[in-house]
Tab-separated table of C-alpha atoms in Angstrom:
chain	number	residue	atom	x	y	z
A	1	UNK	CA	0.000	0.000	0.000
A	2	UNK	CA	0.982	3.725	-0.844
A	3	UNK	CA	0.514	6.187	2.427
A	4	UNK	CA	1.104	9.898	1.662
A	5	UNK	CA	1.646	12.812	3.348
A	6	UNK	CA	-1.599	14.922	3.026
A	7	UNK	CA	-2.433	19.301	2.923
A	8	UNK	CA	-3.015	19.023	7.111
A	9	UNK	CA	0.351	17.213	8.041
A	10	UNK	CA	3.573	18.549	9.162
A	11	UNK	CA	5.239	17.895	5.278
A	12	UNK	CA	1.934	19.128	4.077
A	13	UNK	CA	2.995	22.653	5.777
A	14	UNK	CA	6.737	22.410	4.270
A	15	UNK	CA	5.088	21.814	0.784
A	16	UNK	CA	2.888	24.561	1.046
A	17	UNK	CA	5.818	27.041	2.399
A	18	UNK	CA	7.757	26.169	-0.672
A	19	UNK	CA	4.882	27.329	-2.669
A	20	UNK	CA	3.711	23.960	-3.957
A	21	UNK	CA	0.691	22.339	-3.871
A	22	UNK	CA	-0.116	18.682	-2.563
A	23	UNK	CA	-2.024	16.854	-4.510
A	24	UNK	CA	-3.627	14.859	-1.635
A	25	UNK	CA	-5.737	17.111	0.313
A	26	UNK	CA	-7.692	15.121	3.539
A	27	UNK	CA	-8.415	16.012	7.120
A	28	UNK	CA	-6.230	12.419	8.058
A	29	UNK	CA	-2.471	13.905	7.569
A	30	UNK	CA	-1.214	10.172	6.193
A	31	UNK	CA	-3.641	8.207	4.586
A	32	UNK	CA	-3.488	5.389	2.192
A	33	UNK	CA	-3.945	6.267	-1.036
A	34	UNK	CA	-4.213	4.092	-4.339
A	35	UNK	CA	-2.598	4.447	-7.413
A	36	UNK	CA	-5.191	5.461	-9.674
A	37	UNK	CA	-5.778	8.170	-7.185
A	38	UNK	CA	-2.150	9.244	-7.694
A	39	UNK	CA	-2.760	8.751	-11.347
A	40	UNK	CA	-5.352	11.042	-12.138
A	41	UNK	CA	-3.910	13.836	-9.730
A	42	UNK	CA	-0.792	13.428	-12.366
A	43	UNK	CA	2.148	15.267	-9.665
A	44	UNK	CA	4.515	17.494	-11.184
A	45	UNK	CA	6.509	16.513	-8.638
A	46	UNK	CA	6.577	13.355	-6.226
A	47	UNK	CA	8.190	12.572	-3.319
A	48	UNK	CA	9.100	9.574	-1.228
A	49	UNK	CA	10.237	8.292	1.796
A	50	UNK	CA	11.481	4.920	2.947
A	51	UNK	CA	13.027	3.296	5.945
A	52	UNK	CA	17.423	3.809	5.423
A	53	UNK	CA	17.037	6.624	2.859
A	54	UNK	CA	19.595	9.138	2.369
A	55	UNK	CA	20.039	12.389	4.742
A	56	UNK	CA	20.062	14.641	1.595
A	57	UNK	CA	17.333	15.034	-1.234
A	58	UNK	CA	18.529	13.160	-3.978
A	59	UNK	CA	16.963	11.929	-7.471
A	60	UNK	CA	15.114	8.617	-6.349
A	61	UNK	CA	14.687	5.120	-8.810
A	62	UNK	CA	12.676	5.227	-11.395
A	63	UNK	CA	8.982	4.580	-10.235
A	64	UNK	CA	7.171	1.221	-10.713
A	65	UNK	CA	4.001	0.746	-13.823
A	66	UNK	CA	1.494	2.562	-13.320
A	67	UNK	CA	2.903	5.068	-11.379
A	68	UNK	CA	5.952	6.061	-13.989
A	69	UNK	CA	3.039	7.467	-16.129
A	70	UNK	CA	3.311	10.261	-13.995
A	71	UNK	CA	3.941	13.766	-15.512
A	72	UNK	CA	7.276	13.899	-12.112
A	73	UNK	CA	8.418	10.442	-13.248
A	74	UNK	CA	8.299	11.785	-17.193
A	75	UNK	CA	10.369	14.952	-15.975
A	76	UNK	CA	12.495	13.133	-13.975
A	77	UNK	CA	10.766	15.269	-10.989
A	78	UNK	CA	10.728	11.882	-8.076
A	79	UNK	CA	12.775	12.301	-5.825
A	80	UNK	CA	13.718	10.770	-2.563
């Protein structure tokens, strides 16, 4: 399962400082969300997280079908 980091959580507020907009907009601050949920909000940008990643922003792997459909994973805008 995908979780994400929704509008009301405390990466929600750093998105919104850096003048983006999140694409997952819920009163839970980490729900699950599916794919095709992710797929028709289309990112310009996407961001993940995992257990041992990197201290510094960094480009991440390429994403997994469907979700390399993405207009960020077109750009080369996922990073980790």
């Amino acid at each position: 399962p995908l979780f994400a980091a929704s509008d009301t959580s405390f990466i929600g507020d750093l998105i919104r400082i850096a003048g983006g907009v999140n694409v997952v907009q819920t009163a839970n601050p980490y729900p699950q969300v599916g794919r095709e949920r992710l797929i028709v909000a289309n990112p310009a940008v996407y961001l993940t997280a995992f257990a041992g990643a990197a201290p510094q922003i960094r480009r991440a792997d390429p994403l997994p079908a469907p979700l390399d459909t993405l207009r960020a994973a077109k750009q080369g805008r996922v990073f980790a």
